[in-house]
GROMACS .gro file of C-alpha atoms in nm:
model
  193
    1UNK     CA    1  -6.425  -6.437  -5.822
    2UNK     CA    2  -6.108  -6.225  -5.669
    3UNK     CA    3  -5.972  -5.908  -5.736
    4UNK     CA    4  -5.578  -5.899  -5.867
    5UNK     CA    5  -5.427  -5.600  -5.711
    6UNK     CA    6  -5.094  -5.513  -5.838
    7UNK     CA    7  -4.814  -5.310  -5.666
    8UNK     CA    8  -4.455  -5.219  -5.741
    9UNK     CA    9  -4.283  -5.362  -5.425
   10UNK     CA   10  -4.371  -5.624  -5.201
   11UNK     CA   11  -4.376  -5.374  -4.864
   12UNK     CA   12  -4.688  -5.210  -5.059
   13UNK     CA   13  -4.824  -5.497  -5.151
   14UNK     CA   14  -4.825  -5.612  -4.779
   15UNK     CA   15  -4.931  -5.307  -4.633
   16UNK     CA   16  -5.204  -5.262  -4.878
   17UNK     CA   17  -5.334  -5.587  -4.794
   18UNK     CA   18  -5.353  -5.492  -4.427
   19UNK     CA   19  -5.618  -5.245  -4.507
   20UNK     CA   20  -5.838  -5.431  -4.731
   21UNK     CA   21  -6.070  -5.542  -4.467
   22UNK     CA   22  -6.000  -5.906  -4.605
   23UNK     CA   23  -6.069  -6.141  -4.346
   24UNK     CA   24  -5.858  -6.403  -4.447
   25UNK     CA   25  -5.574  -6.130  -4.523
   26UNK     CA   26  -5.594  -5.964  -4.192
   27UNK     CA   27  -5.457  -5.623  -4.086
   28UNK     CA   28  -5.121  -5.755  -3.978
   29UNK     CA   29  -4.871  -5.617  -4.270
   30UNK     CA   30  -4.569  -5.770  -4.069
   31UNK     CA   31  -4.682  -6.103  -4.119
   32UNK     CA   32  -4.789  -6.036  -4.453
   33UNK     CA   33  -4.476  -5.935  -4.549
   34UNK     CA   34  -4.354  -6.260  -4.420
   35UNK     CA   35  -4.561  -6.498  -4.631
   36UNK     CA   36  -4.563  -6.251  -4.955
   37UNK     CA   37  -4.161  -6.274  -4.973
   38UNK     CA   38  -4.229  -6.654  -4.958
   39UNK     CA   39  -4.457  -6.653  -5.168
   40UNK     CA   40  -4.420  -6.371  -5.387
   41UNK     CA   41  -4.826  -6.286  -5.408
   42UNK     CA   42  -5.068  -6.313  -5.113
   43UNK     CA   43  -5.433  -6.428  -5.146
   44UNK     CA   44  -5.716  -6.336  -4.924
   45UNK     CA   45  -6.107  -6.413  -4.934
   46UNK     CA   46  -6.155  -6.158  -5.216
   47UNK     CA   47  -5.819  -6.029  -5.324
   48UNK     CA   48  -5.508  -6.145  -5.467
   49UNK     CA   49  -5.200  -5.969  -5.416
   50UNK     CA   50  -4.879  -5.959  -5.612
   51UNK     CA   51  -4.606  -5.685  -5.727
   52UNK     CA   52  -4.340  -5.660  -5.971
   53UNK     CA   53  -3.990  -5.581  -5.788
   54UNK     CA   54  -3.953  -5.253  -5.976
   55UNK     CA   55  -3.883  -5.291  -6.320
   56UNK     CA   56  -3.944  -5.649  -6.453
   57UNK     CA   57  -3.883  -5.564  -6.843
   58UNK     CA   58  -3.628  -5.328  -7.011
   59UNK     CA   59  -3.581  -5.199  -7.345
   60UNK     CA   60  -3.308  -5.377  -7.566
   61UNK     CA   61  -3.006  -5.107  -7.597
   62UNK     CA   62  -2.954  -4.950  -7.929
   63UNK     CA   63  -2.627  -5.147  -8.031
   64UNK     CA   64  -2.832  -5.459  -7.971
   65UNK     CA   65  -3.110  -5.375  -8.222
   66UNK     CA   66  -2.834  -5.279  -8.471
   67UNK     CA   67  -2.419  -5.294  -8.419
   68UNK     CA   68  -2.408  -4.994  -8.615
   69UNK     CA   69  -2.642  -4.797  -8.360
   70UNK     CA   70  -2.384  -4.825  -8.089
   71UNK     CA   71  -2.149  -4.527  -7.963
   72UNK     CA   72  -1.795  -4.647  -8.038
   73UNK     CA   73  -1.688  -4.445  -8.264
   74UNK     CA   74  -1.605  -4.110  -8.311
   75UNK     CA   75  -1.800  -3.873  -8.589
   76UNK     CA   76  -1.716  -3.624  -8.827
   77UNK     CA   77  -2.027  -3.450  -8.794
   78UNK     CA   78  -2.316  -3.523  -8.601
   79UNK     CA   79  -2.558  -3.591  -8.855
   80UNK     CA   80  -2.377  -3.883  -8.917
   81UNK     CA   81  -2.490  -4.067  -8.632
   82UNK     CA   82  -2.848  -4.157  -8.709
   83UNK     CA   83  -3.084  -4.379  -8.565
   84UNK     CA   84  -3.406  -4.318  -8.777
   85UNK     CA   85  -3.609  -4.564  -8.716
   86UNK     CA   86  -3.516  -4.647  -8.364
   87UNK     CA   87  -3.825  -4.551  -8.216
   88UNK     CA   88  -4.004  -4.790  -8.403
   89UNK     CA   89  -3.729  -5.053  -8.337
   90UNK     CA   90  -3.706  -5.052  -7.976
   91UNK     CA   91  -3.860  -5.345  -7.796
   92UNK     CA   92  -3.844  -5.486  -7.394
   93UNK     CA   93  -3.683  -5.840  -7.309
   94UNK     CA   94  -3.702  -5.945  -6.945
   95UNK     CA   95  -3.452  -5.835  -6.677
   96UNK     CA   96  -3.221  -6.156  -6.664
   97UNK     CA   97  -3.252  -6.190  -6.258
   98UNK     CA   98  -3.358  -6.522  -6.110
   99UNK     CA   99  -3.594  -6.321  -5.866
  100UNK     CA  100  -3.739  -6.124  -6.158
  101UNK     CA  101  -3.787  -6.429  -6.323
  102UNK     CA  102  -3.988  -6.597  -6.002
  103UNK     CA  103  -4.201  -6.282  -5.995
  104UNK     CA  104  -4.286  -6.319  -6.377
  105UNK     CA  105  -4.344  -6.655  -6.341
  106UNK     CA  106  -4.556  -6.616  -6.094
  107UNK     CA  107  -4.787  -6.315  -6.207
  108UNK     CA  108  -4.792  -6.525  -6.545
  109UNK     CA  109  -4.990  -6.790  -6.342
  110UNK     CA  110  -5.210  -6.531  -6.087
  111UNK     CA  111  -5.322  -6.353  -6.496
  112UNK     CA  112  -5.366  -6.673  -6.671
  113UNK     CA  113  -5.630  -6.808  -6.374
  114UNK     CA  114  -6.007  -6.811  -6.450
  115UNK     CA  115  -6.116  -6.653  -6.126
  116UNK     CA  116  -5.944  -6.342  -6.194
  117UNK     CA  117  -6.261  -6.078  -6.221
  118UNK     CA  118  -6.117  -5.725  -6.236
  119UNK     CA  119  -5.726  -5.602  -6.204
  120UNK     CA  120  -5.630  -5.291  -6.035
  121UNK     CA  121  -5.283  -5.107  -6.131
  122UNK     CA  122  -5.187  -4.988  -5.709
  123UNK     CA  123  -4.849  -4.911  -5.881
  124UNK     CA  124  -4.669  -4.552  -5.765
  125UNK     CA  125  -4.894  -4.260  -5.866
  126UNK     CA  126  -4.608  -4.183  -6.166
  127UNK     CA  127  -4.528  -4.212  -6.534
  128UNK     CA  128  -4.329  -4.465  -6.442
  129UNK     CA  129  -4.559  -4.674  -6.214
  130UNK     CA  130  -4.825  -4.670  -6.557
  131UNK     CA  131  -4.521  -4.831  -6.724
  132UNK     CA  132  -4.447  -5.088  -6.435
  133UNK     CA  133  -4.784  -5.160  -6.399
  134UNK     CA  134  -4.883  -5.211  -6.778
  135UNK     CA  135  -4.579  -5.417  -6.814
  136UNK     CA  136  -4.688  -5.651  -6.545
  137UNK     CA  137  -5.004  -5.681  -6.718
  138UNK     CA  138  -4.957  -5.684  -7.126
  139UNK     CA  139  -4.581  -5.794  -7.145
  140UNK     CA  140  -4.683  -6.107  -6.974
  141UNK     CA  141  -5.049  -6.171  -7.119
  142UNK     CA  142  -5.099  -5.917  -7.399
  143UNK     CA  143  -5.447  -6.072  -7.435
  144UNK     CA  144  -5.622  -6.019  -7.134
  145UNK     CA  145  -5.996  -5.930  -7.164
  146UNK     CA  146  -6.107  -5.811  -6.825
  147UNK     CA  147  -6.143  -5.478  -6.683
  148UNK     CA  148  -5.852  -5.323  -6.568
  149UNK     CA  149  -5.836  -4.995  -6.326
  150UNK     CA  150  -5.611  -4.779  -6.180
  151UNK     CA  151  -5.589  -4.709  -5.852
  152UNK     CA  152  -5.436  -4.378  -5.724
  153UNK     CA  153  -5.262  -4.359  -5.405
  154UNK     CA  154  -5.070  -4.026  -5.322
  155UNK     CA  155  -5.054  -4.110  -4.935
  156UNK     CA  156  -4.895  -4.387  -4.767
  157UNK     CA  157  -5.042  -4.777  -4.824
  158UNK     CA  158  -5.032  -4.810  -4.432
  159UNK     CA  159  -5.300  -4.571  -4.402
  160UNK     CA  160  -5.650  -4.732  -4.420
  161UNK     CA  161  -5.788  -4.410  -4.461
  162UNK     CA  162  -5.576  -4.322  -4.765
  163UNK     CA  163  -5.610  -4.722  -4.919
  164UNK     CA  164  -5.989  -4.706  -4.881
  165UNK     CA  165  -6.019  -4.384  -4.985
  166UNK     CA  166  -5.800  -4.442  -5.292
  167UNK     CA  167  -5.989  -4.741  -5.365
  168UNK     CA  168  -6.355  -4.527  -5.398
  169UNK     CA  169  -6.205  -4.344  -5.646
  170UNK     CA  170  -6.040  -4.572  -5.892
  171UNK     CA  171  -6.094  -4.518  -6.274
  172UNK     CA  172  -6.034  -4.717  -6.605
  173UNK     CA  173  -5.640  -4.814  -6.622
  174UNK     CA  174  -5.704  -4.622  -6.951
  175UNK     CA  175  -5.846  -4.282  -6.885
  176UNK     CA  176  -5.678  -3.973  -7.047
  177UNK     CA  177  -5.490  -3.879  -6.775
  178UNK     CA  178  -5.281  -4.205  -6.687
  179UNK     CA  179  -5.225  -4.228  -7.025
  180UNK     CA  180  -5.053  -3.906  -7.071
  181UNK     CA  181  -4.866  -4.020  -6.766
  182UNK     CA  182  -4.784  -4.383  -6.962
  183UNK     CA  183  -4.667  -4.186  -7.286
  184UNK     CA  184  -4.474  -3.933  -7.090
  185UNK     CA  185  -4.257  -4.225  -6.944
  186UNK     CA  186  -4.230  -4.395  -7.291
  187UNK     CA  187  -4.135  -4.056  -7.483
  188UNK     CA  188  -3.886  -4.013  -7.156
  189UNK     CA  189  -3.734  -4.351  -7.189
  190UNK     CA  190  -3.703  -4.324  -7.578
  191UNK     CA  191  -3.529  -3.985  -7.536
  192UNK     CA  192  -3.305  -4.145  -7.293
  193UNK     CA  193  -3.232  -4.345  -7.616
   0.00000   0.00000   0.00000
């Protein structure tokens, strides 16, 4: 059984994987980097490796949930422009980019395989890294049933002190805290709305 570690970029990813103590892995994060852009995931003895290229969903725009929720016009008074149900209208579609789509693709095949055990979110230690991160998860297999944590990384993933360290502390994906991160970023983004 193998660990899925998820991380935002593929440089993380790789340098991550050089401090895992993975013997199959290794602790050379140049080479890594090599075979994980080939690739786009790396797998070791007890870890599996992948990342998302930054955002790999994005919410619809307003004028494409509704024509008349579009800016085009000019109003008489701003309480004519009103979008009140848009919060509970707004939904994600992927990011049409054939590289996004590899990376999809392929994290739809690491989250679908049997010998997936545990996931840990290694996004950025941000509002938007939960959103990244949960994306990568329940946008592309909203029924996955195994434990999910988060882990926490405020240093740099080149540091094995910082990675291992990060890595003794991780916590349910779920906790309090990361989500009033996650619904900070989705209040943010709707307000952006």
């Amino acid at each position: 059984m193998k660990t899925l570690i998820l991380t935002e970029k593929r440089e993380f990813g790789c340098d991550m994987a050089a401090n895992l103590d993975d013997k199959i892995l290794g602790h050379d994060a140049g080479l890594l980097n090599i075979e994980g852009k080939s690739k786009g995931f790396l797998e070791g003895e007890k870890y599996i490796l992948s990342w998302a290229m930054g955002h790999l969903f994005r919410q619809v725009k307003p004028s494409e949930i509704n024509e008349n929720y579009g800016l085009y016009r000019k109003f008489e008074y701003p309480n004519d422009y009103k979008m009140q149900n848009l919060k509970n209208e707004v939904f994600y579609k992927p990011i049409e980019d054939q590289y996004k789509q590899r990376q999809r693709d392929i994290l739809k095949n690491i989250l679908f395989r049997m010998d997936i055990e545990k996931i840990i979110i290694a996004t950025d230690a941000d509002g938007e890294g939960e959103a990244i991160g949960r994306d990568m998860i329940f946008r592309i297999n909203p029924k996955i049933n195994i434990p999910i944590l988060r882990f926490w990384n405020t240093g740099s993933f080149k540091s094995y002190d910082a990675v291992q360290k990060a890595l003794k502390e991780i916590k349910p994906y779920d906790e309090q805290s990361y989500e009033g991160f996650y619904n900070a970023q989705l209040a943010r983004s709707l307000c952006d709305y």
